Amino acid sequence: MNGLRLLLLVLAIGAGQAQAAQAKRTPFQIRCEDTISKTVSVLSARQNGYTVNTQLSYKQLSAMKTDKMPSNGFVLGLTRTESRVQIGLDGPMLSDPASGYECVAPQIRVQLTYAPVRIYVGNEFPPGSCGYAEILSHELRHMNAYMDHLPKVEAVVRAALARRFEAKPLYAPAGTARSALAHEIDSGWMPYIKAEMAKVELQQTAIDSPAEYARLSKACNGEIQNILRKSRSKK
């Protein structure tokens, strides 16, 4: 019985605190929080497929390599894409001349995409050859790392947006709510999302490990090495 009384007391205190919190809200807050649309954060992640280009030689691909690639050796295949982040901002707003404040319920739309992935395989390795299959398989690992990373970023960003806005309107002095929100998006959220997208590069570096390069150099019973040797002897 005492336990029941204690539970009822706790519930009564909780209800009283909630009522007190409600009572502390100004009429303007009640209008903002109870009448305008709730905050909405919509994310979409899209993959745009890939193409395979076999028109360039490994020497041309080596000339295209970036600082992230090994400084020595040759580039037999290459995977290139570009991450894109687009953020749209909207949302209903109410103003209160008496207090000089306004509120806005942010509606944020985030679109995460990769430009169509371009996979290059040196033209010394024609489709159907063992070397082509090995190099393409390696480059597809790079592509899949990009594609697998996209939904992970979507989940992380969705949770972060939910924590930040909590389905509540934002308050600001009259005439500043939208600009303040836009500034937060540009200076805070855009760099944050781009940094999350860029984390995939750690996986890309791991794929291009010394052990993987050593494996490729010995693949196909030396076919790849023989082709490279012949190509270099033609200089």
JSON list of C-alpha atoms in Angstrom, two decimals:
[
{"chain": "A", "resi": 1, "resn": "MET", "atom": "CA", "xyz": [0.00, 0.00, 0.00]},
{"chain": "A", "resi": 2, "resn": "ASN", "atom": "CA", "xyz": [2.83, 2.40, 0.89]},
{"chain": "A", "resi": 3, "resn": "GLY", "atom": "CA", "xyz": [4.44, 1.63, -2.43]},
{"chain": "A", "resi": 4, "resn": "LEU", "atom": "CA", "xyz": [1.21, 2.51, -4.23]},
{"chain": "A", "resi": 5, "resn": "ARG", "atom": "CA", "xyz": [0.89, 5.79, -2.31]},
{"chain": "A", "resi": 6, "resn": "LEU", "atom": "CA", "xyz": [4.51, 6.64, -3.23]},
{"chain": "A", "resi": 7, "resn": "LEU", "atom": "CA", "xyz": [3.86, 5.90, -6.88]},
{"chain": "A", "resi": 8, "resn": "LEU", "atom": "CA", "xyz": [0.73, 8.06, -6.85]},
{"chain": "A", "resi": 9, "resn": "LEU", "atom": "CA", "xyz": [2.69, 10.85, -5.16]},
{"chain": "A", "resi": 10, "resn": "VAL", "atom": "CA", "xyz": [5.43, 10.69, -7.78]},
{"chain": "A", "resi": 11, "resn": "LEU", "atom": "CA", "xyz": [2.86, 10.78, -10.55]},
{"chain": "A", "resi": 12, "resn": "ALA", "atom": "CA", "xyz": [1.14, 13.73, -8.93]},
{"chain": "A", "resi": 13, "resn": "ILE", "atom": "CA", "xyz": [4.42, 15.62, -8.65]},
{"chain": "A", "resi": 14, "resn": "GLY", "atom": "CA", "xyz": [5.24, 14.85, -12.29]},
{"chain": "A", "resi": 15, "resn": "ALA", "atom": "CA", "xyz": [1.85, 16.07, -13.43]},
{"chain": "A", "resi": 16, "resn": "GLY", "atom": "CA", "xyz": [2.23, 19.20, -11.33]},
{"chain": "A", "resi": 17, "resn": "GLN", "atom": "CA", "xyz": [5.63, 19.96, -12.84]},
{"chain": "A", "resi": 18, "resn": "ALA", "atom": "CA", "xyz": [4.27, 19.51, -16.34]},
{"chain": "A", "resi": 19, "resn": "GLN", "atom": "CA", "xyz": [1.38, 21.85, -15.59]},
{"chain": "A", "resi": 20, "resn": "ALA", "atom": "CA", "xyz": [3.80, 24.39, -14.15]},
{"chain": "A", "resi": 21, "resn": "ALA", "atom": "CA", "xyz": [5.93, 24.21, -17.28]},
{"chain": "A", "resi": 22, "resn": "GLN", "atom": "CA", "xyz": [2.84, 24.73, -19.40]},
{"chain": "A", "resi": 23, "resn": "ALA", "atom": "CA", "xyz": [1.80, 27.67, -17.23]},
{"chain": "A", "resi": 24, "resn": "LYS", "atom": "CA", "xyz": [5.20, 29.34, -17.76]},
{"chain": "A", "resi": 25, "resn": "ARG", "atom": "CA", "xyz": [4.73, 29.43, -21.51]},
{"chain": "A", "resi": 26, "resn": "THR", "atom": "CA", "xyz": [3.80, 32.83, -22.88]},
{"chain": "A", "resi": 27, "resn": "PRO", "atom": "CA", "xyz": [0.81, 33.18, -25.19]},
{"chain": "A", "resi": 28, "resn": "PHE", "atom": "CA", "xyz": [3.26, 33.62, -28.07]},
{"chain": "A", "resi": 29, "resn": "GLN", "atom": "CA", "xyz": [5.05, 30.39, -27.20]},
{"chain": "A", "resi": 30, "resn": "ILE", "atom": "CA", "xyz": [1.73, 28.58, -27.06]},
{"chain": "A", "resi": 31, "resn": "ARG", "atom": "CA", "xyz": [0.87, 29.89, -30.53]},
{"chain": "A", "resi": 32, "resn": "CYS", "atom": "CA", "xyz": [4.24, 28.84, -31.89]},
{"chain": "A", "resi": 33, "resn": "GLU", "atom": "CA", "xyz": [4.45, 25.42, -30.27]},
{"chain": "A", "resi": 34, "resn": "ASP", "atom": "CA", "xyz": [0.84, 24.37, -30.63]},
{"chain": "A", "resi": 35, "resn": "THR", "atom": "CA", "xyz": [-0.35, 25.86, -33.91]},
{"chain": "A", "resi": 36, "resn": "ILE", "atom": "CA", "xyz": [2.41, 25.94, -36.53]},
{"chain": "A", "resi": 37, "resn": "SER", "atom": "CA", "xyz": [3.77, 22.87, -38.27]},
{"chain": "A", "resi": 38, "resn": "LYS", "atom": "CA", "xyz": [6.29, 20.77, -36.44]},
{"chain": "A", "resi": 39, "resn": "THR", "atom": "CA", "xyz": [9.95, 20.85, -37.37]},
{"chain": "A", "resi": 40, "resn": "VAL", "atom": "CA", "xyz": [10.71, 18.51, -40.25]},
{"chain": "A", "resi": 41, "resn": "SER", "atom": "CA", "xyz": [14.09, 17.13, -41.33]},
{"chain": "A", "resi": 42, "resn": "VAL", "atom": "CA", "xyz": [14.03, 15.13, -44.54]},
{"chain": "A", "resi": 43, "resn": "LEU", "atom": "CA", "xyz": [17.10, 13.32, -45.83]},
{"chain": "A", "resi": 44, "resn": "SER", "atom": "CA", "xyz": [17.54, 11.47, -49.07]},
{"chain": "A", "resi": 45, "resn": "ALA", "atom": "CA", "xyz": [20.58, 9.56, -50.27]},
{"chain": "A", "resi": 46, "resn": "ARG", "atom": "CA", "xyz": [20.94, 8.66, -53.91]},
{"chain": "A", "resi": 47, "resn": "GLN", "atom": "CA", "xyz": [23.42, 6.52, -55.81]},
{"chain": "A", "resi": 48, "resn": "ASN", "atom": "CA", "xyz": [23.94, 7.33, -59.47]},
{"chain": "A", "resi": 49, "resn": "GLY", "atom": "CA", "xyz": [25.57, 4.14, -60.71]},
{"chain": "A", "resi": 50, "resn": "TYR", "atom": "CA", "xyz": [28.94, 3.76, -62.41]},
{"chain": "A", "resi": 51, "resn": "THR", "atom": "CA", "xyz": [30.68, 3.45, -65.77]},
{"chain": "A", "resi": 52, "resn": "VAL", "atom": "CA", "xyz": [33.86, 1.60, -66.78]},
{"chain": "A", "resi": 53, "resn": "ASN", "atom": "CA", "xyz": [36.35, 3.33, -69.08]},
{"chain": "A", "resi": 54, "resn": "THR", "atom": "CA", "xyz": [39.07, 1.28, -70.81]},
{"chain": "A", "resi": 55, "resn": "GLN", "atom": "CA", "xyz": [40.34, 3.93, -73.21]},
{"chain": "A", "resi": 56, "resn": "LEU", "atom": "CA", "xyz": [43.32, 5.21, -71.22]},
{"chain": "A", "resi": 57, "resn": "SER", "atom": "CA", "xyz": [46.68, 3.54, -70.70]},
{"chain": "A", "resi": 58, "resn": "TYR", "atom": "CA", "xyz": [48.08, 2.87, -67.26]},
{"chain": "A", "resi": 59, "resn": "LYS", "atom": "CA", "xyz": [50.61, 5.65, -67.91]},
{"chain": "A", "resi": 60, "resn": "GLN", "atom": "CA", "xyz": [47.78, 8.12, -68.48]},
{"chain": "A", "resi": 61, "resn": "LEU", "atom": "CA", "xyz": [46.03, 6.88, -65.35]},
{"chain": "A", "resi": 62, "resn": "SER", "atom": "CA", "xyz": [49.27, 7.28, -63.40]},
{"chain": "A", "resi": 63, "resn": "ALA", "atom": "CA", "xyz": [49.38, 10.92, -64.51]},
{"chain": "A", "resi": 64, "resn": "MET", "atom": "CA", "xyz": [45.84, 11.38, -63.13]},
{"chain": "A", "resi": 65, "resn": "LYS", "atom": "CA", "xyz": [46.69, 10.10, -59.65]},
{"chain": "A", "resi": 66, "resn": "THR", "atom": "CA", "xyz": [46.05, 12.36, -56.67]},
{"chain": "A", "resi": 67, "resn": "ASP", "atom": "CA", "xyz": [48.08, 13.11, -53.56]},
{"chain": "A", "resi": 68, "resn": "LYS", "atom": "CA", "xyz": [46.18, 10.37, -51.76]},
{"chain": "A", "resi": 69, "resn": "MET", "atom": "CA", "xyz": [47.70, 7.72, -53.99]},
{"chain": "A", "resi": 70, "resn": "PRO", "atom": "CA", "xyz": [51.16, 6.17, -53.54]},
{"chain": "A", "resi": 71, "resn": "SER", "atom": "CA", "xyz": [53.99, 8.31, -54.87]},
{"chain": "A", "resi": 72, "resn": "ASN", "atom": "CA", "xyz": [55.69, 5.36, -56.52]},
{"chain": "A", "resi": 73, "resn": "GLY", "atom": "CA", "xyz": [54.50, 2.55, -58.75]},
{"chain": "A", "resi": 74, "resn": "PHE", "atom": "CA", "xyz": [51.86, 2.59, -61.44]},
{"chain": "A", "resi": 75, "resn": "VAL", "atom": "CA", "xyz": [48.12, 3.13, -61.48]},
{"chain": "A", "resi": 76, "resn": "LEU", "atom": "CA", "xyz": [46.50, 0.22, -63.27]},
{"chain": "A", "resi": 77, "resn": "GLY", "atom": "CA", "xyz": [42.95, 1.26, -62.39]},
{"chain": "A", "resi": 78, "resn": "LEU", "atom": "CA", "xyz": [41.29, 4.30, -60.91]},
{"chain": "A", "resi": 79, "resn": "THR", "atom": "CA", "xyz": [37.94, 5.10, -59.29]},
{"chain": "A", "resi": 80, "resn": "ARG", "atom": "CA", "xyz": [36.67, 8.66, -59.25]},
{"chain": "A", "resi": 81, "resn": "THR", "atom": "CA", "xyz": [33.53, 10.30, -57.95]},
{"chain": "A", "resi": 82, "resn": "GLU", "atom": "CA", "xyz": [32.44, 13.41, -56.09]},
{"chain": "A", "resi": 83, "resn": "SER", "atom": "CA", "xyz": [30.23, 13.70, -53.03]},
{"chain": "A", "resi": 84, "resn": "ARG", "atom": "CA", "xyz": [27.49, 16.31, -53.15]},
{"chain": "A", "resi": 85, "resn": "VAL", "atom": "CA", "xyz": [25.48, 17.82, -50.31]},
{"chain": "A", "resi": 86, "resn": "GLN", "atom": "CA", "xyz": [22.44, 19.99, -50.93]},
{"chain": "A", "resi": 87, "resn": "ILE", "atom": "CA", "xyz": [20.46, 21.58, -48.10]},
{"chain": "A", "resi": 88, "resn": "GLY", "atom": "CA", "xyz": [17.10, 23.29, -48.60]},
{"chain": "A", "resi": 89, "resn": "LEU", "atom": "CA", "xyz": [15.50, 25.42, -45.92]},
{"chain": "A", "resi": 90, "resn": "ASP", "atom": "CA", "xyz": [11.87, 26.43, -45.43]},
{"chain": "A", "resi": 91, "resn": "GLY", "atom": "CA", "xyz": [9.27, 26.54, -42.70]},
{"chain": "A", "resi": 92, "resn": "PRO", "atom": "CA", "xyz": [6.25, 28.50, -41.42]},
{"chain": "A", "resi": 93, "resn": "MET", "atom": "CA", "xyz": [6.84, 31.54, -39.23]},
{"chain": "A", "resi": 94, "resn": "LEU", "atom": "CA", "xyz": [4.87, 33.55, -36.68]},
{"chain": "A", "resi": 95, "resn": "SER", "atom": "CA", "xyz": [5.69, 36.99, -35.29]},
{"chain": "A", "resi": 96, "resn": "ASP", "atom": "CA", "xyz": [4.78, 38.71, -32.03]},
{"chain": "A", "resi": 97, "resn": "PRO", "atom": "CA", "xyz": [4.85, 42.54, -32.21]},
{"chain": "A", "resi": 98, "resn": "ALA", "atom": "CA", "xyz": [4.39, 42.80, -28.44]},
{"chain": "A", "resi": 99, "resn": "SER", "atom": "CA", "xyz": [7.65, 41.01, -27.63]},
{"chain": "A", "resi": 100, "resn": "GLY", "atom": "CA", "xyz": [9.50, 41.85, -30.83]},
{"chain": "A", "resi": 101, "resn": "TYR", "atom": "CA", "xyz": [10.22, 38.17, -31.45]},
{"chain": "A", "resi": 102, "resn": "GLU", "atom": "CA", "xyz": [9.35, 35.65, -34.12]},
{"chain": "A", "resi": 103, "resn": "CYS", "atom": "CA", "xyz": [9.40, 31.88, -34.32]},
{"chain": "A", "resi": 104, "resn": "VAL", "atom": "CA", "xyz": [10.04, 29.50, -37.18]},
{"chain": "A", "resi": 105, "resn": "ALA", "atom": "CA", "xyz": [9.51, 25.76, -37.46]},
{"chain": "A", "resi": 106, "resn": "PRO", "atom": "CA", "xyz": [12.47, 24.71, -39.61]},
{"chain": "A", "resi": 107, "resn": "GLN", "atom": "CA", "xyz": [11.83, 22.37, -42.49]},
{"chain": "A", "resi": 108, "resn": "ILE", "atom": "CA", "xyz": [15.25, 21.15, -43.56]},
{"chain": "A", "resi": 109, "resn": "ARG", "atom": "CA", "xyz": [15.78, 19.00, -46.63]},
{"chain": "A", "resi": 110, "resn": "VAL", "atom": "CA", "xyz": [19.18, 17.36, -47.02]},
{"chain": "A", "resi": 111, "resn": "GLN", "atom": "CA", "xyz": [20.15, 15.49, -50.18]},
{"chain": "A", "resi": 112, "resn": "LEU", "atom": "CA", "xyz": [23.29, 13.36, -50.21]},
{"chain": "A", "resi": 113, "resn": "THR", "atom": "CA", "xyz": [24.53, 12.04, -53.53]},
{"chain": "A", "resi": 114, "resn": "TYR", "atom": "CA", "xyz": [27.61, 10.83, -55.33]},
{"chain": "A", "resi": 115, "resn": "ALA", "atom": "CA", "xyz": [28.26, 11.90, -58.88]},
{"chain": "A", "resi": 116, "resn": "PRO", "atom": "CA", "xyz": [28.21, 8.87, -61.20]},
{"chain": "A", "resi": 117, "resn": "VAL", "atom": "CA", "xyz": [31.28, 6.81, -60.34]},
{"chain": "A", "resi": 118, "resn": "ARG", "atom": "CA", "xyz": [33.89, 6.57, -63.09]},
{"chain": "A", "resi": 119, "resn": "ILE", "atom": "CA", "xyz": [36.02, 3.45, -63.01]},
{"chain": "A", "resi": 120, "resn": "TYR", "atom": "CA", "xyz": [39.10, 3.33, -65.23]},
{"chain": "A", "resi": 121, "resn": "VAL", "atom": "CA", "xyz": [41.02, 0.19, -66.18]},
{"chain": "A", "resi": 122, "resn": "GLY", "atom": "CA", "xyz": [44.24, 0.54, -68.16]},
{"chain": "A", "resi": 123, "resn": "ASN", "atom": "CA", "xyz": [43.75, -0.34, -71.83]},
{"chain": "A", "resi": 124, "resn": "GLU", "atom": "CA", "xyz": [46.68, -2.76, -71.63]},
{"chain": "A", "resi": 125, "resn": "PHE", "atom": "CA", "xyz": [44.23, -5.10, -69.87]},
{"chain": "A", "resi": 126, "resn": "PRO", "atom": "CA", "xyz": [41.36, -5.87, -72.29]},
{"chain": "A", "resi": 127, "resn": "PRO", "atom": "CA", "xyz": [37.95, -6.99, -71.01]},
{"chain": "A", "resi": 128, "resn": "GLY", "atom": "CA", "xyz": [37.90, -10.74, -70.58]},
{"chain": "A", "resi": 129, "resn": "SER", "atom": "CA", "xyz": [41.52, -10.97, -69.50]},
{"chain": "A", "resi": 130, "resn": "CYS", "atom": "CA", "xyz": [42.56, -12.04, -66.04]},
{"chain": "A", "resi": 131, "resn": "GLY", "atom": "CA", "xyz": [44.32, -8.74, -65.45]},
{"chain": "A", "resi": 132, "resn": "TYR", "atom": "CA", "xyz": [41.19, -6.78, -66.35]},
{"chain": "A", "resi": 133, "resn": "ALA", "atom": "CA", "xyz": [39.09, -8.88, -63.96]},
{"chain": "A", "resi": 134, "resn": "GLU", "atom": "CA", "xyz": [41.55, -8.41, -61.08]},
{"chain": "A", "resi": 135, "resn": "ILE", "atom": "CA", "xyz": [41.90, -4.67, -61.56]},
{"chain": "A", "resi": 136, "resn": "LEU", "atom": "CA", "xyz": [38.15, -4.16, -61.99]},
{"chain": "A", "resi": 137, "resn": "SER", "atom": "CA", "xyz": [37.46, -6.21, -58.87]},
{"chain": "A", "resi": 138, "resn": "HIS", "atom": "CA", "xyz": [39.83, -3.98, -56.92]},
{"chain": "A", "resi": 139, "resn": "GLU", "atom": "CA", "xyz": [38.20, -0.79, -58.22]},
{"chain": "A", "resi": 140, "resn": "LEU", "atom": "CA", "xyz": [34.72, -2.12, -57.46]},
{"chain": "A", "resi": 141, "resn": "ARG", "atom": "CA", "xyz": [35.80, -2.40, -53.82]},
{"chain": "A", "resi": 142, "resn": "HIS", "atom": "CA", "xyz": [36.46, 1.33, -53.92]},
{"chain": "A", "resi": 143, "resn": "MET", "atom": "CA", "xyz": [33.07, 1.99, -55.48]},
{"chain": "A", "resi": 144, "resn": "ASN", "atom": "CA", "xyz": [31.24, -0.20, -52.98]},
{"chain": "A", "resi": 145, "resn": "ALA", "atom": "CA", "xyz": [32.95, 1.63, -50.13]},
{"chain": "A", "resi": 146, "resn": "TYR", "atom": "CA", "xyz": [31.42, 4.87, -51.40]},
{"chain": "A", "resi": 147, "resn": "MET", "atom": "CA", "xyz": [27.99, 3.33, -51.85]},
{"chain": "A", "resi": 148, "resn": "ASP", "atom": "CA", "xyz": [27.99, 1.61, -48.45]},
{"chain": "A", "resi": 149, "resn": "HIS", "atom": "CA", "xyz": [29.03, 4.83, -46.74]},
{"chain": "A", "resi": 150, "resn": "LEU", "atom": "CA", "xyz": [26.07, 6.84, -47.99]},
{"chain": "A", "resi": 151, "resn": "PRO", "atom": "CA", "xyz": [23.30, 5.30, -45.80]},
{"chain": "A", "resi": 152, "resn": "LYS", "atom": "CA", "xyz": [25.63, 5.48, -42.78]},
{"chain": "A", "resi": 153, "resn": "VAL", "atom": "CA", "xyz": [26.03, 9.22, -43.24]},
{"chain": "A", "resi": 154, "resn": "GLU", "atom": "CA", "xyz": [22.28, 9.55, -43.71]},
{"chain": "A", "resi": 155, "resn": "ALA", "atom": "CA", "xyz": [21.60, 7.83, -40.37]},
{"chain": "A", "resi": 156, "resn": "VAL", "atom": "CA", "xyz": [24.20, 9.90, -38.49]},
{"chain": "A", "resi": 157, "resn": "VAL", "atom": "CA", "xyz": [22.97, 13.21, -39.89]},
{"chain": "A", "resi": 158, "resn": "ARG", "atom": "CA", "xyz": [19.32, 12.34, -39.34]},
{"chain": "A", "resi": 159, "resn": "ALA", "atom": "CA", "xyz": [19.99, 11.62, -35.65]},
{"chain": "A", "resi": 160, "resn": "ALA", "atom": "CA", "xyz": [22.03, 14.80, -35.24]},
{"chain": "A", "resi": 161, "resn": "LEU", "atom": "CA", "xyz": [19.29, 16.95, -36.78]},
{"chain": "A", "resi": 162, "resn": "ALA", "atom": "CA", "xyz": [16.70, 15.33, -34.54]},
{"chain": "A", "resi": 163, "resn": "ARG", "atom": "CA", "xyz": [18.77, 16.08, -31.43]},
{"chain": "A", "resi": 164, "resn": "ARG", "atom": "CA", "xyz": [19.35, 19.67, -32.46]},
{"chain": "A", "resi": 165, "resn": "PHE", "atom": "CA", "xyz": [15.80, 20.70, -33.31]},
{"chain": "A", "resi": 166, "resn": "GLU", "atom": "CA", "xyz": [13.70, 18.25, -31.26]},
{"chain": "A", "resi": 167, "resn": "ALA", "atom": "CA", "xyz": [10.59, 19.12, -33.28]},
{"chain": "A", "resi": 168, "resn": "LYS", "atom": "CA", "xyz": [10.41, 22.54, -31.62]},
{"chain": "A", "resi": 169, "resn": "PRO", "atom": "CA", "xyz": [10.28, 26.00, -33.21]},
{"chain": "A", "resi": 170, "resn": "LEU", "atom": "CA", "xyz": [13.21, 28.38, -32.97]},
{"chain": "A", "resi": 171, "resn": "TYR", "atom": "CA", "xyz": [12.85, 31.87, -31.50]},
{"chain": "A", "resi": 172, "resn": "ALA", "atom": "CA", "xyz": [14.75, 34.98, -32.57]},
{"chain": "A", "resi": 173, "resn": "PRO", "atom": "CA", "xyz": [14.35, 38.78, -32.67]},
{"chain": "A", "resi": 174, "resn": "ALA", "atom": "CA", "xyz": [11.96, 39.90, -35.40]},
{"chain": "A", "resi": 175, "resn": "GLY", "atom": "CA", "xyz": [13.48, 39.74, -38.86]},
{"chain": "A", "resi": 176, "resn": "THR", "atom": "CA", "xyz": [16.41, 37.50, -37.90]},
{"chain": "A", "resi": 177, "resn": "ALA", "atom": "CA", "xyz": [15.05, 33.95, -37.52]},
{"chain": "A", "resi": 178, "resn": "ARG", "atom": "CA", "xyz": [15.53, 32.83, -41.11]},
{"chain": "A", "resi": 179, "resn": "SER", "atom": "CA", "xyz": [18.92, 34.47, -41.50]},
{"chain": "A", "resi": 180, "resn": "ALA", "atom": "CA", "xyz": [20.12, 32.97, -38.21]},
{"chain": "A", "resi": 181, "resn": "LEU", "atom": "CA", "xyz": [18.94, 29.54, -39.28]},
{"chain": "A", "resi": 182, "resn": "ALA", "atom": "CA", "xyz": [20.55, 29.91, -42.72]},
{"chain": "A", "resi": 183, "resn": "HIS", "atom": "CA", "xyz": [23.81, 30.91, -41.05]},
{"chain": "A", "resi": 184, "resn": "GLU", "atom": "CA", "xyz": [23.67, 27.83, -38.83]},
{"chain": "A", "resi": 185, "resn": "ILE", "atom": "CA", "xyz": [23.11, 25.63, -41.89]},
{"chain": "A", "resi": 186, "resn": "ASP", "atom": "CA", "xyz": [25.96, 27.19, -43.89]},
{"chain": "A", "resi": 187, "resn": "SER", "atom": "CA", "xyz": [28.53, 27.52, -41.13]},
{"chain": "A", "resi": 188, "resn": "GLY", "atom": "CA", "xyz": [27.67, 24.48, -39.05]},
{"chain": "A", "resi": 189, "resn": "TRP", "atom": "CA", "xyz": [25.65, 21.79, -40.75]},
{"chain": "A", "resi": 190, "resn": "MET", "atom": "CA", "xyz": [27.18, 21.94, -44.22]},
{"chain": "A", "resi": 191, "resn": "PRO", "atom": "CA", "xyz": [30.79, 21.48, -42.98]},
{"chain": "A", "resi": 192, "resn": "TYR", "atom": "CA", "xyz": [29.61, 18.79, -40.55]},
{"chain": "A", "resi": 193, "resn": "ILE", "atom": "CA", "xyz": [27.86, 16.76, -43.24]},
{"chain": "A", "resi": 194, "resn": "LYS", "atom": "CA", "xyz": [30.76, 17.13, -45.68]},
{"chain": "A", "resi": 195, "resn": "ALA", "atom": "CA", "xyz": [33.14, 15.91, -42.98]},
{"chain": "A", "resi": 196, "resn": "GLU", "atom": "CA", "xyz": [30.94, 12.85, -42.42]},
{"chain": "A", "resi": 197, "resn": "MET", "atom": "CA", "xyz": [30.94, 12.15, -46.16]},
{"chain": "A", "resi": 198, "resn": "ALA", "atom": "CA", "xyz": [34.74, 12.49, -46.27]},
{"chain": "A", "resi": 199, "resn": "LYS", "atom": "CA", "xyz": [35.25, 9.79, -43.63]},
{"chain": "A", "resi": 200, "resn": "VAL", "atom": "CA", "xyz": [34.96, 7.21, -46.40]},
{"chain": "A", "resi": 201, "resn": "GLU", "atom": "CA", "xyz": [38.47, 8.17, -47.53]},
{"chain": "A", "resi": 202, "resn": "LEU", "atom": "CA", "xyz": [39.89, 6.24, -44.57]},
{"chain": "A", "resi": 203, "resn": "GLN", "atom": "CA", "xyz": [38.32, 3.10, -46.00]},
{"chain": "A", "resi": 204, "resn": "GLN", "atom": "CA", "xyz": [39.67, 3.93, -49.45]},
{"chain": "A", "resi": 205, "resn": "THR", "atom": "CA", "xyz": [43.19, 4.20, -48.08]},
{"chain": "A", "resi": 206, "resn": "ALA", "atom": "CA", "xyz": [42.81, 0.84, -46.34]},
{"chain": "A", "resi": 207, "resn": "ILE", "atom": "CA", "xyz": [41.78, -0.78, -49.63]},
{"chain": "A", "resi": 208, "resn": "ASP", "atom": "CA", "xyz": [44.99, 0.49, -51.26]},
{"chain": "A", "resi": 209, "resn": "SER", "atom": "CA", "xyz": [47.18, -1.23, -48.71]},
{"chain": "A", "resi": 210, "resn": "PRO", "atom": "CA", "xyz": [50.75, -2.38, -49.47]},
{"chain": "A", "resi": 211, "resn": "ALA", "atom": "CA", "xyz": [49.55, -5.96, -49.13]},
{"chain": "A", "resi": 212, "resn": "GLU", "atom": "CA", "xyz": [46.88, -5.37, -51.79]},
{"chain": "A", "resi": 213, "resn": "TYR", "atom": "CA", "xyz": [49.41, -3.86, -54.19]},
{"chain": "A", "resi": 214, "resn": "ALA", "atom": "CA", "xyz": [51.69, -6.82, -53.61]},
{"chain": "A", "resi": 215, "resn": "ARG", "atom": "CA", "xyz": [48.84, -9.23, -54.31]},
{"chain": "A", "resi": 216, "resn": "LEU", "atom": "CA", "xyz": [47.91, -7.48, -57.56]},
{"chain": "A", "resi": 217, "resn": "SER", "atom": "CA", "xyz": [51.51, -7.47, -58.74]},
{"chain": "A", "resi": 218, "resn": "LYS", "atom": "CA", "xyz": [51.59, -11.27, -58.50]},
{"chain": "A", "resi": 219, "resn": "ALA", "atom": "CA", "xyz": [48.05, -11.93, -59.76]},
{"chain": "A", "resi": 220, "resn": "CYS", "atom": "CA", "xyz": [47.19, -13.86, -62.92]},
{"chain": "A", "resi": 221, "resn": "ASN", "atom": "CA", "xyz": [50.40, -15.90, -62.82]},
{"chain": "A", "resi": 222, "resn": "GLY", "atom": "CA", "xyz": [52.48, -12.83, -63.54]},
{"chain": "A", "resi": 223, "resn": "GLU", "atom": "CA", "xyz": [50.31, -11.62, -66.45]},
{"chain": "A", "resi": 224, "resn": "ILE", "atom": "CA", "xyz": [50.05, -8.09, -65.07]},
{"chain": "A", "resi": 225, "resn": "GLN", "atom": "CA", "xyz": [53.79, -7.83, -64.45]},
{"chain": "A", "resi": 226, "resn": "ASN", "atom": "CA", "xyz": [54.60, -9.16, -67.94]},
{"chain": "A", "resi": 227, "resn": "ILE", "atom": "CA", "xyz": [52.33, -6.57, -69.58]},
{"chain": "A", "resi": 228, "resn": "LEU", "atom": "CA", "xyz": [53.92, -3.78, -67.57]},
{"chain": "A", "resi": 229, "resn": "ARG", "atom": "CA", "xyz": [57.40, -5.03, -68.39]},
{"chain": "A", "resi": 230, "resn": "LYS", "atom": "CA", "xyz": [56.66, -5.16, -72.10]},
{"chain": "A", "resi": 231, "resn": "SER", "atom": "CA", "xyz": [55.10, -1.71, -72.01]},
{"chain": "A", "resi": 232, "resn": "ARG", "atom": "CA", "xyz": [58.13, -0.22, -70.28]},
{"chain": "A", "resi": 233, "resn": "SER", "atom": "CA", "xyz": [60.52, -1.87, -72.73]},
{"chain": "A", "resi": 234, "resn": "LYS", "atom": "CA", "xyz": [58.83, 0.00, -75.62]},
{"chain": "A", "resi": 235, "resn": "LYS", "atom": "CA", "xyz": [60.01, 3.39, -74.31]}
]
